[in-house]
PDB file of C-alpha atoms in Angstrom:
ATOM      1  CA  UNK A 971       0.000   0.000   0.000  1.00 43.00           C
ATOM      2  CA  UNK A 972       1.113   3.549  -0.612  1.00 48.00           C
ATOM      3  CA  UNK A 973       2.318   5.586   2.345  1.00 57.00           C
ATOM      4  CA  UNK A 974       0.657   8.751   1.261  1.00 63.00           C
ATOM      5  CA  UNK A 975      -0.230  11.125  -1.451  1.00 80.00           C
ATOM      6  CA  UNK A 976       1.646  13.441  -3.722  1.00 84.00           C
ATOM      7  CA  UNK A 977       0.029  16.636  -4.792  1.00 86.00           C
ATOM      8  CA  UNK A 978      -0.510  17.592  -7.515  1.00 91.00           C
ATOM      9  CA  UNK A 979      -0.646  14.351  -9.488  1.00 91.00           C
ATOM     10  CA  UNK A 980       0.457  16.251 -12.579  1.00 94.00           C
ATOM     11  CA  UNK A 981       2.094  19.610 -13.185  1.00 95.00           C
ATOM     12  CA  UNK A 982       2.781  21.464 -16.432  1.00 96.00           C
ATOM     13  CA  UNK A 983       5.040  24.517 -16.429  1.00 95.00           C
ATOM     14  CA  UNK A 984       7.167  26.601 -18.774  1.00 97.00           C
ATOM     15  CA  UNK A 985      10.931  26.325 -18.768  1.00 97.00           C
ATOM     16  CA  UNK A 986      12.398  28.744 -16.262  1.00 97.00           C
ATOM     17  CA  UNK A 987       9.455  28.565 -13.876  1.00 97.00           C
ATOM     18  CA  UNK A 988       9.591  26.958 -10.472  1.00 97.00           C
ATOM     19  CA  UNK A 989       7.885  23.633  -9.781  1.00 96.00           C
ATOM     20  CA  UNK A 990       6.550  22.762  -6.352  1.00 96.00           C
ATOM     21  CA  UNK A 991       5.127  19.424  -5.337  1.00 96.00           C
ATOM     22  CA  UNK A 992       3.965  18.147  -1.988  1.00 95.00           C
ATOM     23  CA  UNK A 993       4.014  14.800  -0.271  1.00 94.00           C
ATOM     24  CA  UNK A 994       1.993  13.677   2.711  1.00 94.00           C
ATOM     25  CA  UNK A 995       2.596  10.530   4.720  1.00 93.00           C
ATOM     26  CA  UNK A 996       0.753   8.672   7.430  1.00 90.00           C
ATOM     27  CA  UNK A 997       3.163   7.241   9.985  1.00 88.00           C
ATOM     28  CA  UNK A 998       6.202   8.455  11.881  1.00 89.00           C
ATOM     29  CA  UNK A 999       9.371   8.389   9.804  1.00 89.00           C
ATOM     30  CA  UNK A1000      13.135   8.222  10.082  1.00 88.00           C
ATOM     31  CA  UNK A1001      14.073   9.651   6.684  1.00 90.00           C
ATOM     32  CA  UNK A1002      12.180  11.068   3.720  1.00 93.00           C
ATOM     33  CA  UNK A1003      13.708  10.871   0.276  1.00 93.00           C
ATOM     34  CA  UNK A1004      12.797  12.260  -3.110  1.00 95.00           C
ATOM     35  CA  UNK A1005      13.423  10.368  -6.335  1.00 96.00           C
ATOM     36  CA  UNK A1006      13.049  11.222 -10.025  1.00 96.00           C
ATOM     37  CA  UNK A1007      11.984   8.727 -12.661  1.00 95.00           C
ATOM     38  CA  UNK A1008      12.124   9.332 -16.373  1.00 93.00           C
ATOM     39  CA  UNK A1009       9.568   7.444 -18.416  1.00 85.00           C
ATOM     40  CA  UNK A1010      10.189   3.703 -18.299  1.00 78.00           C
ATOM     41  CA  UNK A1011      13.438   4.050 -16.398  1.00 84.00           C
ATOM     42  CA  UNK A1012      14.742   3.373 -12.910  1.00 87.00           C
ATOM     43  CA  UNK A1013      14.626   5.856 -10.047  1.00 93.00           C
ATOM     44  CA  UNK A1014      17.324   8.441  -9.477  1.00 94.00           C
ATOM     45  CA  UNK A1015      17.958   9.537  -5.889  1.00 93.00           C
ATOM     46  CA  UNK A1016      17.661  13.321  -5.523  1.00 95.00           C
ATOM     47  CA  UNK A1017      17.827  14.213  -1.857  1.00 94.00           C
ATOM     48  CA  UNK A1018      17.350  12.766   1.635  1.00 92.00           C
ATOM     49  CA  UNK A1019      16.051  14.705   4.615  1.00 94.00           C
ATOM     50  CA  UNK A1020      16.133  13.278   8.108  1.00 92.00           C
ATOM     51  CA  UNK A1021      13.192  13.537  10.457  1.00 92.00           C
ATOM     52  CA  UNK A1022      15.024  16.054  12.666  1.00 94.00           C
ATOM     53  CA  UNK A1023      15.786  18.352   9.721  1.00 96.00           C
ATOM     54  CA  UNK A1024      13.437  20.988   8.395  1.00 97.00           C
ATOM     55  CA  UNK A1025      15.025  22.076   5.144  1.00 97.00           C
ATOM     56  CA  UNK A1026      17.729  20.909   2.741  1.00 97.00           C
ATOM     57  CA  UNK A1027      19.132  22.264  -0.478  1.00 96.00           C
ATOM     58  CA  UNK A1028      20.905  20.560  -3.341  1.00 95.00           C
ATOM     59  CA  UNK A1029      21.608  22.629  -6.437  1.00 96.00           C
ATOM     60  CA  UNK A1030      18.247  23.758  -7.802  1.00 97.00           C
ATOM     61  CA  UNK A1031      16.350  21.548  -5.355  1.00 97.00           C
ATOM     62  CA  UNK A1032      14.902  22.622  -2.034  1.00 98.00           C
ATOM     63  CA  UNK A1033      13.154  20.179   0.264  1.00 98.00           C
ATOM     64  CA  UNK A1034      11.202  21.005   3.382  1.00 98.00           C
ATOM     65  CA  UNK A1035       9.858  18.651   5.997  1.00 97.00           C
ATOM     66  CA  UNK A1036       7.122  19.316   8.544  1.00 96.00           C
ATOM     67  CA  UNK A1037       6.812  16.285  10.792  1.00 95.00           C
ATOM     68  CA  UNK A1038       3.935  17.835  12.757  1.00 95.00           C
ATOM     69  CA  UNK A1039       1.884  17.906   9.549  1.00 95.00           C
ATOM     70  CA  UNK A1040       3.464  14.729   8.165  1.00 95.00           C
ATOM     71  CA  UNK A1041       4.280  16.499   4.925  1.00 95.00           C
ATOM     72  CA  UNK A1042       7.186  17.457   2.724  1.00 96.00           C
ATOM     73  CA  UNK A1043       7.620  19.664  -0.308  1.00 97.00           C
ATOM     74  CA  UNK A1044      10.068  19.600  -3.199  1.00 97.00           C
ATOM     75  CA  UNK A1045      10.826  22.813  -5.049  1.00 98.00           C
ATOM     76  CA  UNK A1046      12.694  22.792  -8.340  1.00 97.00           C
ATOM     77  CA  UNK A1047      13.839  26.276  -9.242  1.00 97.00           C
ATOM     78  CA  UNK A1048      14.452  27.566 -12.774  1.00 97.00           C
ATOM     79  CA  UNK A1049      13.101  24.386 -14.329  1.00 97.00           C
ATOM     80  CA  UNK A1050      14.523  22.931 -17.530  1.00 96.00           C
ATOM     81  CA  UNK A1051      13.005  20.665 -20.156  1.00 95.00           C
ATOM     82  CA  UNK A1052      15.282  17.917 -18.818  1.00 95.00           C
ATOM     83  CA  UNK A1053      13.422  18.082 -15.479  1.00 97.00           C
ATOM     84  CA  UNK A1054      10.424  16.482 -17.190  1.00 97.00           C
ATOM     85  CA  UNK A1055       9.877  13.300 -15.182  1.00 97.00           C
ATOM     86  CA  UNK A1056       7.838  11.748 -12.387  1.00 96.00           C
ATOM     87  CA  UNK A1057       8.877  12.656  -8.869  1.00 97.00           C
ATOM     88  CA  UNK A1058       8.286  10.379  -5.905  1.00 96.00           C
ATOM     89  CA  UNK A1059       8.678  10.823  -2.199  1.00 95.00           C
ATOM     90  CA  UNK A1060       9.573   7.797  -0.107  1.00 94.00           C
ATOM     91  CA  UNK A1061       9.787   7.289   3.634  1.00 93.00           C
ATOM     92  CA  UNK A1062      11.390   4.771   5.911  1.00 88.00           C
ATOM     93  CA  UNK A1063      10.685   4.120   9.572  1.00 84.00           C
ATOM     94  CA  UNK A1064      14.201   3.056  10.441  1.00 79.00           C
ATOM     95  CA  UNK A1065      17.572   3.219   8.748  1.00 70.00           C
ATOM     96  CA  UNK A1066      18.069   0.454   6.240  1.00 75.00           C
ATOM     97  CA  UNK A1067      14.432  -0.547   6.160  1.00 83.00           C
ATOM     98  CA  UNK A1068      12.083  -0.640   3.214  1.00 90.00           C
ATOM     99  CA  UNK A1069      10.934   2.523   1.515  1.00 92.00           C
ATOM    100  CA  UNK A1070       7.238   3.329   1.216  1.00 93.00           C
ATOM    101  CA  UNK A1071       6.473   5.464  -1.819  1.00 94.00           C
ATOM    102  CA  UNK A1072       3.768   7.906  -2.705  1.00 90.00           C
ATOM    103  CA  UNK A1073       1.955   7.839  -6.015  1.00 91.00           C
ATOM    104  CA  UNK A1074       4.185  10.448  -7.644  1.00 93.00           C
ATOM    105  CA  UNK A1075       3.838  13.802  -9.377  1.00 95.00           C
ATOM    106  CA  UNK A1076       4.273  13.877 -13.147  1.00 95.00           C
ATOM    107  CA  UNK A1077       6.028  17.081 -14.163  1.00 97.00           C
ATOM    108  CA  UNK A1078       6.098  18.384 -17.719  1.00 97.00           C
ATOM    109  CA  UNK A1079       8.437  21.285 -18.425  1.00 96.00           C
ATOM    110  CA  UNK A1080       7.641  22.888 -21.755  1.00 95.00           C
ATOM    111  CA  UNK A1081      10.506  24.545 -23.647  1.00 90.00           C
TER     112      UNK A1081
ATOM    113  CA  UNK B 705      24.084   4.930 -14.065  1.00 76.00           C
ATOM    114  CA  UNK B 706      23.735   4.306 -10.319  1.00 77.00           C
ATOM    115  CA  UNK B 707      25.986   1.241 -10.308  1.00 91.00           C
ATOM    116  CA  UNK B 708      23.088  -1.168  -9.752  1.00 96.00           C
ATOM    117  CA  UNK B 709      22.478  -3.408 -12.751  1.00 96.00           C
ATOM    118  CA  UNK B 710      19.534  -5.634 -13.596  1.00 97.00           C
ATOM    119  CA  UNK B 711      19.140  -8.335 -16.184  1.00 97.00           C
ATOM    120  CA  UNK B 712      17.195  -8.717 -18.369  1.00 97.00           C
ATOM    121  CA  UNK B 713      15.839  -5.250 -19.015  1.00 96.00           C
ATOM    122  CA  UNK B 714      12.740  -6.617 -20.694  1.00 97.00           C
ATOM    123  CA  UNK B 715      11.033  -9.995 -20.477  1.00 98.00           C
ATOM    124  CA  UNK B 716       7.974 -11.160 -22.356  1.00 98.00           C
ATOM    125  CA  UNK B 717       6.566 -14.495 -21.298  1.00 98.00           C
ATOM    126  CA  UNK B 718       3.418 -16.523 -21.606  1.00 97.00           C
ATOM    127  CA  UNK B 719       1.113 -17.089 -18.681  1.00 97.00           C
ATOM    128  CA  UNK B 720       2.160 -20.096 -16.665  1.00 97.00           C
ATOM    129  CA  UNK B 721       5.858 -19.855 -17.466  1.00 98.00           C
ATOM    130  CA  UNK B 722       8.564 -19.265 -14.866  1.00 98.00           C
ATOM    131  CA  UNK B 723      10.848 -16.241 -15.046  1.00 98.00           C
ATOM    132  CA  UNK B 724      13.980 -15.250 -13.152  1.00 98.00           C
ATOM    133  CA  UNK B 725      15.499 -11.806 -12.817  1.00 98.00           C
ATOM    134  CA  UNK B 726      18.949 -10.881 -11.597  1.00 98.00           C
ATOM    135  CA  UNK B 727      20.186  -7.845  -9.712  1.00 98.00           C
ATOM    136  CA  UNK B 728      23.804  -6.865  -9.125  1.00 97.00           C
ATOM    137  CA  UNK B 729      24.052  -4.210  -6.410  1.00 96.00           C
ATOM    138  CA  UNK B 730      26.790  -1.678  -5.800  1.00 93.00           C
ATOM    139  CA  UNK B 731      29.627  -3.904  -4.653  1.00 90.00           C
ATOM    140  CA  UNK B 732      30.112  -2.714  -1.071  1.00 87.00           C
ATOM    141  CA  UNK B 733      26.387  -2.425  -0.315  1.00 91.00           C
ATOM    142  CA  UNK B 734      25.116  -4.868   2.280  1.00 91.00           C
ATOM    143  CA  UNK B 735      21.374  -4.285   1.801  1.00 93.00           C
ATOM    144  CA  UNK B 736      19.446  -5.229  -1.329  1.00 96.00           C
ATOM    145  CA  UNK B 737      15.795  -4.525  -1.988  1.00 96.00           C
ATOM    146  CA  UNK B 738      13.188  -5.612  -4.524  1.00 97.00           C
ATOM    147  CA  UNK B 739      10.220  -3.423  -5.465  1.00 97.00           C
ATOM    148  CA  UNK B 740       7.446  -3.756  -8.025  1.00 97.00           C
ATOM    149  CA  UNK B 741       5.962  -0.841  -9.930  1.00 96.00           C
ATOM    150  CA  UNK B 742       2.839  -0.866 -12.068  1.00 94.00           C
ATOM    151  CA  UNK B 743       2.013   1.815 -14.588  1.00 90.00           C
ATOM    152  CA  UNK B 744       1.232   5.187 -13.056  1.00 88.00           C
ATOM    153  CA  UNK B 745       1.953   4.038  -9.506  1.00 91.00           C
ATOM    154  CA  UNK B 746       4.826   4.373  -7.096  1.00 93.00           C
ATOM    155  CA  UNK B 747       7.035   1.374  -6.383  1.00 95.00           C
ATOM    156  CA  UNK B 748       5.805  -1.145  -3.811  1.00 95.00           C
ATOM    157  CA  UNK B 749       8.141  -3.066  -1.549  1.00 95.00           C
ATOM    158  CA  UNK B 750       8.521  -6.800  -2.086  1.00 96.00           C
ATOM    159  CA  UNK B 751      11.454  -7.993   0.017  1.00 96.00           C
ATOM    160  CA  UNK B 752      14.933  -7.103   1.218  1.00 95.00           C
ATOM    161  CA  UNK B 753      18.186  -8.715   2.287  1.00 95.00           C
ATOM    162  CA  UNK B 754      21.010  -7.845   4.563  1.00 93.00           C
ATOM    163  CA  UNK B 755      23.970  -9.724   3.171  1.00 93.00           C
ATOM    164  CA  UNK B 756      22.500 -13.176   2.438  1.00 94.00           C
ATOM    165  CA  UNK B 757      19.714 -13.033   5.031  1.00 94.00           C
ATOM    166  CA  UNK B 758      16.198 -12.206   3.845  1.00 94.00           C
ATOM    167  CA  UNK B 759      14.904  -9.860   6.535  1.00 93.00           C
ATOM    168  CA  UNK B 760      11.406  -8.975   5.410  1.00 92.00           C
ATOM    169  CA  UNK B 761       8.856 -10.088   2.851  1.00 93.00           C
ATOM    170  CA  UNK B 762       5.770  -8.172   1.804  1.00 92.00           C
ATOM    171  CA  UNK B 763       2.348  -9.752   1.701  1.00 89.00           C
ATOM    172  CA  UNK B 764       2.539  -8.936  -2.021  1.00 82.00           C
ATOM    173  CA  UNK B 765       5.103 -11.693  -2.308  1.00 86.00           C
ATOM    174  CA  UNK B 766       2.895 -14.722  -2.855  1.00 89.00           C
ATOM    175  CA  UNK B 767       4.120 -18.303  -2.735  1.00 92.00           C
ATOM    176  CA  UNK B 768       4.880 -18.061  -6.448  1.00 96.00           C
ATOM    177  CA  UNK B 769       7.625 -15.538  -5.752  1.00 96.00           C
ATOM    178  CA  UNK B 770      11.000 -16.416  -4.315  1.00 96.00           C
ATOM    179  CA  UNK B 771      14.097 -14.306  -3.873  1.00 96.00           C
ATOM    180  CA  UNK B 772      17.628 -15.289  -2.980  1.00 96.00           C
ATOM    181  CA  UNK B 773      20.936 -13.627  -2.324  1.00 96.00           C
ATOM    182  CA  UNK B 774      23.146 -16.682  -1.877  1.00 91.00           C
ATOM    183  CA  UNK B 775      26.538 -15.092  -1.310  1.00 87.00           C
ATOM    184  CA  UNK B 776      25.452 -11.705  -0.150  1.00 86.00           C
ATOM    185  CA  UNK B 777      26.254 -10.163  -3.516  1.00 91.00           C
ATOM    186  CA  UNK B 778      23.862 -10.526  -6.467  1.00 96.00           C
ATOM    187  CA  UNK B 779      20.225 -11.480  -5.991  1.00 98.00           C
ATOM    188  CA  UNK B 780      17.647 -13.333  -8.051  1.00 98.00           C
ATOM    189  CA  UNK B 781      13.879 -12.971  -8.053  1.00 98.00           C
ATOM    190  CA  UNK B 782      11.921 -15.884  -9.484  1.00 97.00           C
ATOM    191  CA  UNK B 783       8.247 -15.888 -10.354  1.00 97.00           C
ATOM    192  CA  UNK B 784       6.709 -19.280 -10.938  1.00 97.00           C
ATOM    193  CA  UNK B 785       3.550 -19.889 -12.969  1.00 97.00           C
ATOM    194  CA  UNK B 786       3.334 -16.275 -14.068  1.00 97.00           C
ATOM    195  CA  UNK B 787      -0.040 -14.562 -14.270  1.00 96.00           C
ATOM    196  CA  UNK B 788      -1.072 -11.504 -16.264  1.00 96.00           C
ATOM    197  CA  UNK B 789      -1.276  -9.550 -13.007  1.00 95.00           C
ATOM    198  CA  UNK B 790       2.464 -10.040 -12.569  1.00 96.00           C
ATOM    199  CA  UNK B 791       3.094  -7.674 -15.479  1.00 97.00           C
ATOM    200  CA  UNK B 792       5.032  -4.780 -13.970  1.00 96.00           C
ATOM    201  CA  UNK B 793       8.449  -3.176 -13.654  1.00 96.00           C
ATOM    202  CA  UNK B 794      10.603  -5.006 -11.106  1.00 97.00           C
ATOM    203  CA  UNK B 795      13.108  -2.700  -9.480  1.00 97.00           C
ATOM    204  CA  UNK B 796      16.150  -3.589  -7.446  1.00 97.00           C
ATOM    205  CA  UNK B 797      17.917  -1.200  -5.087  1.00 96.00           C
ATOM    206  CA  UNK B 798      20.893  -1.386  -2.785  1.00 94.00           C
ATOM    207  CA  UNK B 799      22.168   0.580   0.171  1.00 91.00           C
ATOM    208  CA  UNK B 800      25.007   0.614   2.648  1.00 87.00           C
ATOM    209  CA  UNK B 801      23.748   0.451   6.169  1.00 79.00           C
ATOM    210  CA  UNK B 802      26.380   2.292   8.165  1.00 72.00           C
ATOM    211  CA  UNK B 803      24.483   5.018   9.871  1.00 59.00           C
ATOM    212  CA  UNK B 804      21.014   6.363  10.279  1.00 62.00           C
ATOM    213  CA  UNK B 805      20.928   7.444   6.639  1.00 67.00           C
ATOM    214  CA  UNK B 806      19.481   5.060   4.062  1.00 74.00           C
ATOM    215  CA  UNK B 807      19.912   6.273   0.517  1.00 86.00           C
ATOM    216  CA  UNK B 808      18.778   3.470  -1.732  1.00 91.00           C
ATOM    217  CA  UNK B 809      20.185   3.395  -5.238  1.00 92.00           C
ATOM    218  CA  UNK B 810      18.002   1.838  -7.885  1.00 95.00           C
ATOM    219  CA  UNK B 811      18.777  -0.191 -10.961  1.00 96.00           C
ATOM    220  CA  UNK B 812      17.110   0.408 -14.340  1.00 95.00           C
ATOM    221  CA  UNK B 813      14.468  -2.236 -13.684  1.00 96.00           C
ATOM    222  CA  UNK B 814      13.210  -5.310 -15.495  1.00 97.00           C
ATOM    223  CA  UNK B 815       9.949  -4.811 -17.329  1.00 97.00           C
ATOM    224  CA  UNK B 816       7.889  -8.002 -17.327  1.00 98.00           C
ATOM    225  CA  UNK B 817       5.008  -8.540 -19.713  1.00 97.00           C
ATOM    226  CA  UNK B 818       2.908 -11.661 -19.233  1.00 97.00           C
ATOM    227  CA  UNK B 819       0.769 -12.534 -22.238  1.00 96.00           C
TER     228      UNK B 819
END
């Protein structure tokens, strides 16, 4: 079963705009991770945020985590056509354990 | 390329046949995971290993599914008597459990089509 929901399910933006997607989860977590998946391919790890962290940055990516609301957001700044992909959040309840994924947000960046 | 490889990349089989997939993790990684992903959905956990020990199996993993990691390196996932509902992408991931972090690195997946 899925851990939670991603919102929106789909997002269409122009190149150069920012893309924001949200993830909600149901249970307490240890880590929350974001992955990108291009059509028909495997998942690429983007960023990990620990449950005691509130914000992390990596290049054009910014992730926030609000454990009181059981939610996270991923912001991609200055989007590029190459950012077109599905984005998934995934949580684990302890280090090394299985990941539980959301349903994903499909992002289309139009040139 | 994450360093995790899977073989084959695509498999088409007829209902009732057995199939086996292989995953080679990043060499120093001690944990190996199998997930299944159907179209438009997020991956769902199937099972995982620490070294050669299988630590957890999902209820999704029926008796027709078996996974092994005999020497704590590569792993195989076998599906016996395949059904059309088994059609999915099978993803393998690996991680190095050293601390409280748990980045899992995924392979390209094996896409199974059961006719």
